[in-house]
Short mmCIF file of C-alpha atoms in Angstrom, two decimals:
data_model
loop_
_atom_site.label_atom_id
_atom_site.label_comp_id
_atom_site.label_asym_id
_atom_site.label_seq_id
_atom_site.Cartn_x
_atom_site.Cartn_y
_atom_site.Cartn_z
CA GLY A 55 -14.08 14.74 31.70
CA VAL A 56 -15.72 16.11 28.38
CA ILE A 57 -14.03 19.54 29.18
CA MET A 58 -10.83 18.27 29.77
CA ARG A 59 -11.06 15.51 26.41
CA ARG A 60 -11.84 18.40 24.02
CA LEU A 61 -8.89 20.92 25.57
CA THR A 62 -6.83 18.18 25.06
CA MET A 63 -8.30 17.47 21.70
CA LYS A 64 -7.50 21.31 21.02
CA LYS A 65 -4.12 20.96 22.11
CA GLN A 66 -3.51 18.41 19.95
CA HIS A 67 -4.93 19.76 16.57
CA ILE A 68 -2.28 23.34 17.88
CA PHE A 69 0.43 21.02 17.85
CA LEU A 70 0.06 18.71 14.96
CA TYR A 71 -1.24 22.79 12.80
CA ILE A 72 2.01 24.37 14.09
CA GLY A 73 4.06 21.14 13.07
CA VAL A 74 2.61 21.32 9.45
CA PHE A 75 3.67 24.81 9.82
CA LEU A 76 7.28 24.62 11.12
CA THR A 77 7.97 22.11 8.46
CA LEU A 78 6.67 23.96 5.68
CA ILE A 79 9.23 26.98 6.80
CA LEU A 80 12.07 24.45 7.28
CA ILE A 81 11.19 22.99 3.78
CA ILE A 82 11.37 26.69 2.12
CA PHE A 83 14.28 27.82 4.58
CA LEU A 84 16.14 24.48 3.01
CA THR A 85 15.14 25.14 -0.44
CA ARG A 86 16.11 29.03 -0.48
CA GLN A 87 19.53 28.06 0.96
CA SER A 88 22.88 29.12 -1.65
CA LYS A 89 24.25 26.23 -3.46
CA ASP A 90 27.22 27.09 -0.92
CA ASP A 91 24.92 26.47 2.43
CA THR A 92 23.74 23.71 0.98
CA THR A 93 26.84 21.59 0.08
CA SER A 94 28.16 22.60 3.70
CA LEU A 95 24.75 21.25 5.58
CA THR A 96 25.28 18.27 3.30
CA HIS A 97 28.98 17.99 4.18
CA TRP A 98 27.58 18.35 8.05
CA ALA A 99 24.74 15.24 7.69
CA ALA A 100 27.47 12.54 5.64
CA ASN A 101 29.90 13.25 8.35
CA THR A 102 27.83 13.59 11.41
CA LEU A 103 24.96 11.75 11.06
CA PRO A 104 24.91 7.64 11.06
CA SER A 105 25.55 6.54 7.90
CA TRP A 106 22.84 3.72 7.83
CA LEU A 107 20.48 6.58 8.22
CA MET A 108 21.82 9.08 5.33
CA SER A 109 22.98 6.40 3.14
CA PRO A 110 20.28 2.98 4.08
CA ILE A 111 21.08 0.40 1.58
CA ASN A 112 18.37 -1.08 -0.44
CA PRO A 113 18.63 -4.43 0.31
CA PHE A 114 17.17 -5.76 -3.18
CA THR A 115 20.52 -4.21 -4.91
CA GLY A 116 22.65 -3.70 -2.52
CA LYS A 117 23.33 -0.01 -3.54
CA PRO A 118 22.10 2.93 -1.51
CA PHE A 119 18.80 4.57 -2.38
CA GLY A 120 20.46 8.30 -2.67
CA THR A 121 22.54 10.52 -2.03
CA VAL A 122 22.68 12.49 1.28
CA ARG A 123 20.51 15.41 -0.57
CA ARG A 124 18.36 12.95 -1.75
CA MET A 125 17.54 11.22 1.38
CA ALA A 126 17.08 14.68 3.06
CA HIS A 127 13.95 14.89 0.58
CA VAL A 128 12.63 11.99 2.12
CA TYR A 129 13.25 12.76 5.73
CA GLU A 130 12.09 16.53 4.95
CA TYR A 131 8.51 14.91 3.42
CA ALA A 132 8.28 12.31 5.97
CA LEU A 133 7.90 14.99 8.85
CA LEU A 134 5.51 16.75 6.46
CA GLY A 135 3.18 14.00 5.98
CA MET A 136 3.43 12.79 9.70
CA PHE A 137 1.97 16.09 10.66
CA VAL A 138 -0.52 16.50 7.81
CA CYS A 139 -1.90 13.23 8.34
CA GLY A 140 -2.19 13.29 12.22
CA SER A 141 -4.02 16.90 11.44
CA MET A 142 -6.31 15.24 9.09
CA MET A 143 -6.88 12.29 11.41
CA THR A 144 -8.31 14.61 14.06
CA ILE A 145 -11.12 16.26 11.54
CA LYS A 146 -13.96 13.50 12.69
CA ARG A 147 -16.24 15.09 9.93
CA ILE A 148 -14.20 13.67 6.98
CA PRO A 149 -14.29 10.05 6.08
CA PHE A 150 -11.74 7.67 7.66
CA TRP A 151 -10.03 6.61 4.30
CA LEU A 152 -10.22 9.88 2.93
CA ARG A 153 -8.38 11.76 5.41
CA SER A 154 -5.31 9.40 4.39
CA VAL A 155 -6.17 10.39 1.01
CA LEU A 156 -6.61 14.17 1.60
CA ALA A 157 -3.10 13.81 3.44
CA VAL A 158 -1.14 12.31 0.55
CA ALA A 159 -2.43 14.82 -1.84
CA ILE A 160 -1.93 18.05 0.71
CA CYS A 161 1.77 16.95 0.68
CA ALA A 162 2.04 16.01 -2.89
CA VAL A 163 0.89 19.96 -4.09
CA CYS A 164 3.50 20.80 -1.34
CA SER A 165 6.32 19.20 -2.97
CA PHE A 166 5.24 19.88 -6.52
CA PHE A 167 5.05 23.75 -5.51
CA ASP A 168 8.19 23.27 -3.34
CA GLN A 169 10.00 22.21 -6.84
CA VAL A 170 8.31 24.98 -9.08
CA HIS A 171 9.63 27.70 -6.09
CA LYS A 172 13.13 26.50 -6.98
CA ILE A 173 12.62 27.72 -10.73
CA TYR A 174 13.00 30.93 -8.95
CA VAL A 175 15.87 29.88 -6.65
CA PRO A 176 19.19 31.20 -8.08
CA ASP A 177 21.33 28.06 -8.79
CA ARG A 178 18.18 25.81 -8.43
CA GLU A 179 16.06 23.62 -10.71
CA PHE A 180 12.75 21.88 -11.01
CA ASP A 181 14.07 18.42 -10.28
CA LYS A 182 11.77 15.53 -10.86
CA ILE A 183 13.35 13.46 -9.55
CA ASP A 184 13.26 14.88 -6.12
CA LEU A 185 9.52 14.43 -6.41
CA TYR A 186 9.59 10.90 -5.68
CA TYR A 187 12.12 10.98 -2.90
CA ASP A 188 9.40 13.52 -1.20
CA ALA A 189 6.95 11.02 -1.86
CA ALA A 190 8.81 7.87 -0.46
CA GLY A 191 8.87 10.25 2.62
CA TYR A 192 4.79 11.66 2.70
CA LEU A 193 3.64 8.29 1.35
CA ALA A 194 5.78 6.34 4.31
CA ALA A 195 4.55 8.56 6.90
CA VAL A 196 0.89 8.59 6.07
CA ILE A 197 0.57 5.15 5.80
CA ILE A 198 2.62 4.48 9.68
CA ILE A 199 0.18 7.16 10.85
CA THR A 200 -2.87 5.70 9.29
CA ILE A 201 -2.01 2.41 10.69
CA ILE A 202 -1.49 3.93 14.04
CA CYS A 203 -4.90 5.46 13.65
CA LEU A 204 -6.60 2.30 12.36
CA ILE A 205 -4.97 0.14 15.75
CA MET A 206 -6.40 3.31 18.21
CA ARG A 207 -9.95 2.87 16.36
CA LYS A 208 -9.67 -1.00 16.97
CA MET A 209 -8.38 -0.45 20.54
CA LYS A 210 -11.01 2.08 21.64
CA LYS A 211 -14.19 -0.24 19.48
CA ASP A 212 -13.03 -3.01 21.93
CA GLU A 213 -13.35 -1.09 25.07
#
Protein backbone atom coordinates (compact mmCIF):
# COMPACT_ATOMS: atom_id res chain seq x y z
CA GLY A 1 0.00 0.00 0.00
CA VAL A 2 2.46 2.69 1.16
CA ILE A 3 5.12 1.74 -1.40
CA MET A 4 2.59 1.77 -4.26
CA ARG A 5 1.23 5.14 -3.10
CA ARG A 6 4.77 6.58 -2.99
CA LEU A 7 5.50 5.15 -6.44
CA THR A 8 2.32 6.72 -7.76
CA MET A 9 3.21 10.07 -6.12
CA LYS A 10 6.68 9.89 -7.68
CA LYS A 11 5.09 9.29 -11.10
CA GLN A 12 2.79 12.30 -10.54
CA HIS A 13 5.80 14.48 -9.66
CA ILE A 14 7.67 13.34 -12.77
CA PHE A 15 4.63 13.85 -15.03
CA LEU A 16 4.02 17.37 -13.67
CA TYR A 17 7.68 18.43 -13.87
CA ILE A 18 7.95 17.11 -17.43
CA GLY A 19 4.76 19.06 -18.22
CA VAL A 20 6.32 22.27 -16.88
CA PHE A 21 9.51 21.64 -18.87
CA LEU A 22 7.71 20.84 -22.14
CA THR A 23 5.39 23.83 -21.79
CA LEU A 24 8.38 26.14 -21.26
CA ILE A 25 10.04 24.62 -24.34
CA LEU A 26 6.82 25.26 -26.32
CA ILE A 27 6.70 28.90 -25.13
CA ILE A 28 10.37 29.44 -26.05
CA PHE A 29 9.81 27.80 -29.45
CA LEU A 30 6.81 30.04 -30.18
CA THR A 31 8.74 33.13 -29.03
CA ARG A 32 11.67 32.33 -31.32
CA GLN A 33 9.51 31.72 -34.41
CA SER A 34 10.03 33.95 -37.41
CA LYS A 35 7.37 36.53 -38.19
CA ASP A 36 6.23 34.44 -41.20
CA ASP A 37 5.97 31.25 -39.12
CA THR A 38 3.97 33.09 -36.45
CA THR A 39 1.62 34.53 -39.07
CA SER A 40 1.20 31.12 -40.68
CA LEU A 41 0.44 29.45 -37.33
CA THR A 42 -2.03 32.22 -36.47
CA HIS A 43 -3.87 31.74 -39.78
CA TRP A 44 -3.93 27.97 -39.25
CA ALA A 45 -5.39 28.38 -35.74
CA ALA A 46 -7.97 30.93 -36.91
CA ASN A 47 -9.12 28.71 -39.79
CA THR A 48 -8.88 25.30 -38.10
CA LEU A 49 -9.84 25.66 -34.45
CA PRO A 50 -13.38 26.53 -33.31
CA SER A 51 -14.05 30.27 -33.36
CA TRP A 52 -15.36 30.23 -29.76
CA LEU A 53 -11.94 28.96 -28.72
CA MET A 54 -9.82 31.38 -30.74
CA SER A 55 -12.01 34.49 -30.42
CA PRO A 56 -14.19 34.06 -27.35
CA ILE A 57 -16.73 36.83 -26.92
CA ASN A 58 -16.78 38.98 -23.80
CA PRO A 59 -20.39 38.74 -22.57
CA PHE A 60 -20.22 42.28 -21.10
CA THR A 61 -19.01 44.06 -24.24
CA GLY A 62 -20.08 41.67 -27.02
CA LYS A 63 -16.57 41.98 -28.46
CA PRO A 64 -13.82 39.33 -28.68
CA PHE A 65 -11.50 39.16 -25.66
CA GLY A 66 -8.54 39.42 -27.99
CA THR A 67 -6.97 38.46 -31.29
CA VAL A 68 -6.01 34.87 -32.06
CA ARG A 69 -2.41 35.74 -31.23
CA ARG A 70 -3.38 37.23 -27.88
CA MET A 71 -5.59 34.25 -27.04
CA ALA A 72 -2.63 31.95 -27.74
CA HIS A 73 -0.91 33.60 -24.75
CA VAL A 74 -3.88 32.75 -22.54
CA TYR A 75 -3.76 29.07 -23.55
CA GLU A 76 0.03 28.73 -23.38
CA TYR A 77 0.16 30.18 -19.89
CA ALA A 78 -2.95 28.31 -18.73
CA LEU A 79 -1.07 25.12 -19.60
CA LEU A 80 2.01 26.36 -17.74
CA GLY A 81 -0.12 27.43 -14.76
CA MET A 82 -1.79 24.03 -14.62
CA PHE A 83 1.52 22.14 -14.52
CA VAL A 84 3.28 24.59 -12.17
CA CYS A 85 0.36 24.67 -9.72
CA GLY A 86 -0.02 20.89 -9.92
CA SER A 87 3.69 20.53 -9.17
CA MET A 88 3.46 22.93 -6.24
CA MET A 89 0.49 21.02 -4.80
CA THR A 90 2.65 17.91 -4.52
CA ILE A 91 5.10 19.67 -2.15
CA LYS A 92 3.59 18.98 1.26
CA ARG A 93 6.30 20.87 3.22
CA ILE A 94 4.92 24.19 1.96
CA PRO A 95 1.67 25.51 3.51
CA PHE A 96 -1.28 24.91 1.19
CA TRP A 97 -2.13 28.61 0.60
CA LEU A 98 1.51 29.40 -0.22
CA ARG A 99 1.64 26.73 -2.94
CA SER A 100 -0.86 28.65 -5.09
CA VAL A 101 0.89 31.97 -4.43
CA LEU A 102 4.24 30.46 -5.45
CA ALA A 103 2.67 28.96 -8.59
CA VAL A 104 1.40 32.41 -9.62
CA ALA A 105 4.79 33.96 -8.85
CA ILE A 106 6.68 31.34 -10.88
CA CYS A 107 4.35 31.81 -13.86
CA ALA A 108 4.64 35.62 -13.61
CA VAL A 109 8.43 35.37 -13.65
CA CYS A 110 8.31 33.04 -16.68
CA SER A 111 5.94 35.45 -18.47
CA PHE A 112 8.16 38.45 -17.74
CA PHE A 113 11.33 36.69 -18.88
CA ASP A 114 9.57 35.50 -22.04
CA GLN A 115 8.88 39.16 -22.86
CA VAL A 116 12.49 40.12 -22.08
CA HIS A 117 13.60 37.23 -24.32
CA LYS A 118 11.57 38.76 -27.19
CA ILE A 119 13.85 41.83 -27.13
CA TYR A 120 16.65 39.61 -28.48
CA VAL A 121 14.53 37.88 -31.16
CA PRO A 122 14.46 39.57 -34.59
CA ASP A 123 11.12 41.25 -35.43
CA ARG A 124 9.85 40.78 -31.85
CA GLU A 125 9.57 43.24 -28.99
CA PHE A 126 8.66 43.43 -25.32
CA ASP A 127 4.85 43.72 -25.28
CA LYS A 128 3.40 44.53 -21.87
CA ILE A 129 -0.14 43.75 -23.09
CA ASP A 130 0.97 40.12 -23.56
CA LEU A 131 1.73 40.05 -19.83
CA TYR A 132 -1.99 40.60 -19.11
CA TYR A 133 -3.06 37.80 -21.45
CA ASP A 134 -0.41 35.49 -19.94
CA ALA A 135 -1.72 36.37 -16.46
CA ALA A 136 -5.31 35.61 -17.49
CA GLY A 137 -4.18 32.13 -18.49
CA TYR A 138 -2.07 31.20 -15.50
CA LEU A 139 -4.36 32.82 -12.93
CA ALA A 140 -7.36 30.90 -14.29
CA ALA A 141 -5.40 27.63 -14.22
CA VAL A 142 -4.02 28.19 -10.71
CA ILE A 143 -7.49 29.04 -9.38
CA ILE A 144 -9.03 25.94 -10.98
CA ILE A 145 -6.25 23.60 -9.78
CA THR A 146 -6.38 25.11 -6.28
CA ILE A 147 -10.16 24.62 -6.09
CA ILE A 148 -9.83 21.01 -7.28
CA CYS A 149 -7.14 20.36 -4.63
CA LEU A 150 -9.28 21.98 -1.92
CA ILE A 151 -12.22 19.73 -2.87
CA MET A 152 -9.96 16.67 -2.87
CA ARG A 153 -8.55 17.61 0.57
CA LYS A 154 -12.08 18.03 1.92
CA MET A 155 -13.13 14.65 0.51
CA LYS A 156 -10.07 12.97 2.08
CA LYS A 157 -10.86 14.52 5.48
CA ASP A 158 -14.48 13.33 5.26
CA GLU A 159 -13.39 9.71 4.68
